[in-house]
GROMACS .gro file of C-alpha atoms in nm:
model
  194
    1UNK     CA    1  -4.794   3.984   7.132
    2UNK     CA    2  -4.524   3.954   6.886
    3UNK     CA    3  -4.535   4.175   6.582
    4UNK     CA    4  -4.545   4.148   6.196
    5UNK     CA    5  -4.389   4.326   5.947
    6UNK     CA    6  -4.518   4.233   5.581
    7UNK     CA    7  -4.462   4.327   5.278
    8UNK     CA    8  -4.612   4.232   4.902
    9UNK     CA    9  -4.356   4.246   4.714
   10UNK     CA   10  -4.337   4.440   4.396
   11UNK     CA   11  -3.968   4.601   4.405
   12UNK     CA   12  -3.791   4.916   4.483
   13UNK     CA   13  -3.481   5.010   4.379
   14UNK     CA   14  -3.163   4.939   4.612
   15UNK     CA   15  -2.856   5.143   4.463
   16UNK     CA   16  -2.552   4.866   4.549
   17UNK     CA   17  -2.705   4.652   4.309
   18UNK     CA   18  -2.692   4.936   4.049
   19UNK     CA   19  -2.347   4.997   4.106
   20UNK     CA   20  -2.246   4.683   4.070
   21UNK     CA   21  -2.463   4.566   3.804
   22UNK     CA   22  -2.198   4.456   3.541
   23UNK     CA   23  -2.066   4.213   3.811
   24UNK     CA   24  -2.367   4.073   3.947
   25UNK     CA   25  -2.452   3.968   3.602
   26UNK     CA   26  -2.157   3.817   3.505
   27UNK     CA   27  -2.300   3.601   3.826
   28UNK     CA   28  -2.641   3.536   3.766
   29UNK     CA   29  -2.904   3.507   3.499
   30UNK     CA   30  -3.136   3.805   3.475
   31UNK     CA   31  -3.374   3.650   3.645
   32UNK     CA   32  -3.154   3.555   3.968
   33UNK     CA   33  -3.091   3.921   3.945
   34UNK     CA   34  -3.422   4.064   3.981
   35UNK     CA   35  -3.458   3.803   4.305
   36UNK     CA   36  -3.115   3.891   4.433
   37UNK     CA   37  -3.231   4.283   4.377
   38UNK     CA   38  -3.574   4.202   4.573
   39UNK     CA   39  -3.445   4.049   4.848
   40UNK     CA   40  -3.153   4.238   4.893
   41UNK     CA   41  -3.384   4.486   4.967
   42UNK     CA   42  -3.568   4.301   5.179
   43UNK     CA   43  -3.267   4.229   5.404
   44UNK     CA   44  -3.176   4.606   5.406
   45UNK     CA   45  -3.508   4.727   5.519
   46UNK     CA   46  -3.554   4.430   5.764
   47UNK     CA   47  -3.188   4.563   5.924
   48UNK     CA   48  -3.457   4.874   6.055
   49UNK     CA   49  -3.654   4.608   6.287
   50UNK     CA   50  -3.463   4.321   6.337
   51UNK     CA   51  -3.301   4.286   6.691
   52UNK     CA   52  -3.103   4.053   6.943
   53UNK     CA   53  -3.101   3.720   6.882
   54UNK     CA   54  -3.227   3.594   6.499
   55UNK     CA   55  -3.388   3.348   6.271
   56UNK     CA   56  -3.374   3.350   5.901
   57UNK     CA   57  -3.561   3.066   5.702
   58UNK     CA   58  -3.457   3.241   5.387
   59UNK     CA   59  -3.453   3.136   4.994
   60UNK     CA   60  -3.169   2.950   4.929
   61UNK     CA   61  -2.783   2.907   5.034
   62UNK     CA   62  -2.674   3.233   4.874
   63UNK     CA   63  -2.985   3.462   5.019
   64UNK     CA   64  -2.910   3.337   5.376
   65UNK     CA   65  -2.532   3.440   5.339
   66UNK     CA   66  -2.609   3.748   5.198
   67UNK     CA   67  -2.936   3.814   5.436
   68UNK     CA   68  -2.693   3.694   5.772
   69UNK     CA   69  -2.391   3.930   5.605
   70UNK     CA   70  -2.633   4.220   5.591
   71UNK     CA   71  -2.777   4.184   5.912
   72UNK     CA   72  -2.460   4.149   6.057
   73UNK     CA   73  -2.317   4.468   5.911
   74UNK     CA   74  -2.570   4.677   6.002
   75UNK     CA   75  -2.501   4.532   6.362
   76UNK     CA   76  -2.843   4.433   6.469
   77UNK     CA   77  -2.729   4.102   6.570
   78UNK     CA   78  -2.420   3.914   6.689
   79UNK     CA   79  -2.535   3.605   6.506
   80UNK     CA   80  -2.796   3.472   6.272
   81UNK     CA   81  -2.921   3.133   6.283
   82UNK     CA   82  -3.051   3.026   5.916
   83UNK     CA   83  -3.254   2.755   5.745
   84UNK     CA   84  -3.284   2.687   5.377
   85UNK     CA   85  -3.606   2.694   5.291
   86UNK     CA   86  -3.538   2.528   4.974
   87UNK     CA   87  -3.253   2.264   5.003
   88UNK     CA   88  -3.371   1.905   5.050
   89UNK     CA   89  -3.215   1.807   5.419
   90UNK     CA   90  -3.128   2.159   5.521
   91UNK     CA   91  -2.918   2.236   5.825
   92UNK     CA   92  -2.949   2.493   6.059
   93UNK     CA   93  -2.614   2.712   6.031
   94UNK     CA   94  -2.487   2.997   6.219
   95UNK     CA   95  -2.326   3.300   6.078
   96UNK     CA   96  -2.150   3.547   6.326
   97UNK     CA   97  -1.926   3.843   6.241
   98UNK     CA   98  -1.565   3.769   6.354
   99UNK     CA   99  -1.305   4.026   6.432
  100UNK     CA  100  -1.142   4.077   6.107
  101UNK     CA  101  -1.490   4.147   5.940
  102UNK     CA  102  -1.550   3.782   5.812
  103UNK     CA  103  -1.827   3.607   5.835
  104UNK     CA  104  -1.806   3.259   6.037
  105UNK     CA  105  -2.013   2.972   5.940
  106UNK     CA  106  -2.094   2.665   6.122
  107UNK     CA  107  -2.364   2.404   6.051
  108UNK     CA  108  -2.595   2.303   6.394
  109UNK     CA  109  -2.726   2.013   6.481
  110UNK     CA  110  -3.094   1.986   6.551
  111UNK     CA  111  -3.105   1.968   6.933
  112UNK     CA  112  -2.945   2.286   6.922
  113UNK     CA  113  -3.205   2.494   6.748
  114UNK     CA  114  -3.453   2.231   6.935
  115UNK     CA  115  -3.571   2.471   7.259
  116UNK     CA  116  -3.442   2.813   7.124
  117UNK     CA  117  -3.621   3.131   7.078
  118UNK     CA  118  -3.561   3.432   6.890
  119UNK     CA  119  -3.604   3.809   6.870
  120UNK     CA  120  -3.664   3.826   6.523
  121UNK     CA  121  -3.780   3.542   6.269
  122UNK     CA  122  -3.705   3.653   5.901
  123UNK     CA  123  -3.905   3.484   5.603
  124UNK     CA  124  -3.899   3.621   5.267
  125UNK     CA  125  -4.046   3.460   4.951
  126UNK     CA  126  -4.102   3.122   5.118
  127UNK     CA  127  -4.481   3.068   5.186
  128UNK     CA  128  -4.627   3.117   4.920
  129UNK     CA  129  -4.439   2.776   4.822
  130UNK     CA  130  -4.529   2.574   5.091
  131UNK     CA  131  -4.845   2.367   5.061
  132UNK     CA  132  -4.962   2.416   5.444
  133UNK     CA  133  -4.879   2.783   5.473
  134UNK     CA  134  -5.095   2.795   5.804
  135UNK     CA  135  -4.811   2.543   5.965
  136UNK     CA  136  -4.502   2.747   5.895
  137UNK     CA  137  -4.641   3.088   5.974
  138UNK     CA  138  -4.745   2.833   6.332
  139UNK     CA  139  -4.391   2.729   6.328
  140UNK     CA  140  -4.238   3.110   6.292
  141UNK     CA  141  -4.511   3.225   6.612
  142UNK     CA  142  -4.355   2.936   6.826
  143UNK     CA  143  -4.007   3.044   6.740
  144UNK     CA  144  -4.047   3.365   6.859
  145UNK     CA  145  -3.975   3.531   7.196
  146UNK     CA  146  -4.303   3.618   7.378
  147UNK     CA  147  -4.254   3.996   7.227
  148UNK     CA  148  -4.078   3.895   6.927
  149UNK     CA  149  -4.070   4.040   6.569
  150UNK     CA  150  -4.192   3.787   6.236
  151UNK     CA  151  -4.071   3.988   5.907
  152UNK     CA  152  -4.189   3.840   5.583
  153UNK     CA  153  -4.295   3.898   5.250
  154UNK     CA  154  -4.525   3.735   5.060
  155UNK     CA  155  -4.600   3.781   4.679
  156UNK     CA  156  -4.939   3.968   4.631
  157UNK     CA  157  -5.202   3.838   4.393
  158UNK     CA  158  -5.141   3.996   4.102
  159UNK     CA  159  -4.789   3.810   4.064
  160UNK     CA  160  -4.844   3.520   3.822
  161UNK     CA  161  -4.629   3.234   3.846
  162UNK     CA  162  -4.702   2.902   3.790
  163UNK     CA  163  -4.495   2.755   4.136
  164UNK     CA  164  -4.609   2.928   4.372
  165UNK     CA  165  -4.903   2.766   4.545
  166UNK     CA  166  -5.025   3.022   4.735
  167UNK     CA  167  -5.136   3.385   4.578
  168UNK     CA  168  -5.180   3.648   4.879
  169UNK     CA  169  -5.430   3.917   4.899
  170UNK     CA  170  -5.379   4.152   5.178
  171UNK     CA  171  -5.713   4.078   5.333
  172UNK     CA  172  -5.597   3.667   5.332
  173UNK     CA  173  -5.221   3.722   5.450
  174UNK     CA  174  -5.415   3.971   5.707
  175UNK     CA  175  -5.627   3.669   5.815
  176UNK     CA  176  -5.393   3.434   5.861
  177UNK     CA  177  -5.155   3.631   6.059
  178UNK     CA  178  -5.438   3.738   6.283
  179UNK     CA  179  -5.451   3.337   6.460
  180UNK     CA  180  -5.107   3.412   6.553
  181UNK     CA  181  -5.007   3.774   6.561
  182UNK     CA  182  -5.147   4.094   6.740
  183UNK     CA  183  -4.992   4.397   6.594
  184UNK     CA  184  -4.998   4.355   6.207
  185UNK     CA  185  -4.826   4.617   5.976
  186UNK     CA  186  -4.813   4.612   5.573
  187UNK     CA  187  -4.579   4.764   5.393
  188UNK     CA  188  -4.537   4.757   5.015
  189UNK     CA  189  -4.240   4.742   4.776
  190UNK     CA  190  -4.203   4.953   4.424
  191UNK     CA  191  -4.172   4.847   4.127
  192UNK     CA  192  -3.807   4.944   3.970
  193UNK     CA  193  -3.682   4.891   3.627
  194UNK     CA  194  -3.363   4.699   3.556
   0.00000   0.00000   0.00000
């Protein structure tokens, strides 16, 4: 029964990032930006679903501090648990929002992610990378709660790139969900400019 929330991303425009542009850039090249912009977004419009407990198996150390930071804020959660979907011998690491408004971190140990389920499972940008997409979106379903929520966001097939393995159309990211997932819902991001 649990429920699916995906969107091909394209981009819409999320105003912090304007705001703070100067600053951001000073941080990262332009194109670190645009993927701090996109998923930045992501996180803000997952914040509208997510609930109780969560699991983020997000792009990189910086997404999944910013992701668990957003989350947090918008108090959806008490805690995320997060996985880097990128870094060779990734931990699982908690994030929590402590008293004083900082963020906690801790890094887990693998028997303690071993039998746990979640509310919400968060994946953005991370399939379309993986060479046996079919096993991770298997993986998210048996992390889930029996009514629990799978948000992710998959490039659609017009974005050229020549890493990702996996192009989606909606009618195969449709498919694929359908072996696991009941209630499917698409959703589409705009493009911005920068």
């Amino acid at each position: 029964q649990s429920h699916f929330f995906c969107w091909s991303f394209i981009l819409f425009k999320y105003s912090f990032i304007t705001r703070n542009r100067k600053k951001l850039e000073n941080l990262f090249p332009l194109k670190s930006l645009e993927m701090f912009k996109e998923n930045s977004s992501r996180y803000e419009f997952a914040a509208k679903f997510t609930h109780g407990s969560v699991y983020d198996y997000s792009p990189g150390v910086f997404m999944s501090y910013f992701g668990a930071k957003t989350l947090l804020e918008n108090k959806v959660t008490e805690e995320v648990i997060n996985f880097n979907a990128f870094e060779k011998n990734s931990k699982h690491t908690r994030r929590s929002k402590l008293k004083d408004g900082s963020i906690d971190f801790s890094i887990l140990g693998d028997n303690l992610i071993k039998n746990q389920s979640f509310d919400t499972v968060i994946s953005f940008d991370t399939i379309q990378f993986e060479s046996n997409y079919d096993k991770l979106l298997k993986k998210f379903f048996d992390l889930l709660k029996k009514d629990g929520m799978l948000i992710l966001s998959v490039p659609n097939s017009k974005v050229n790139s020549i890493i990702v393995k996996n192009k989606f159309t909606e009618k195969l990211i449709k498919e694929s969900l359908n072996k696991y997932f009941k209630n499917i819902t698409i959703y589409y991001q705009k493009k911005f400019s920068l």
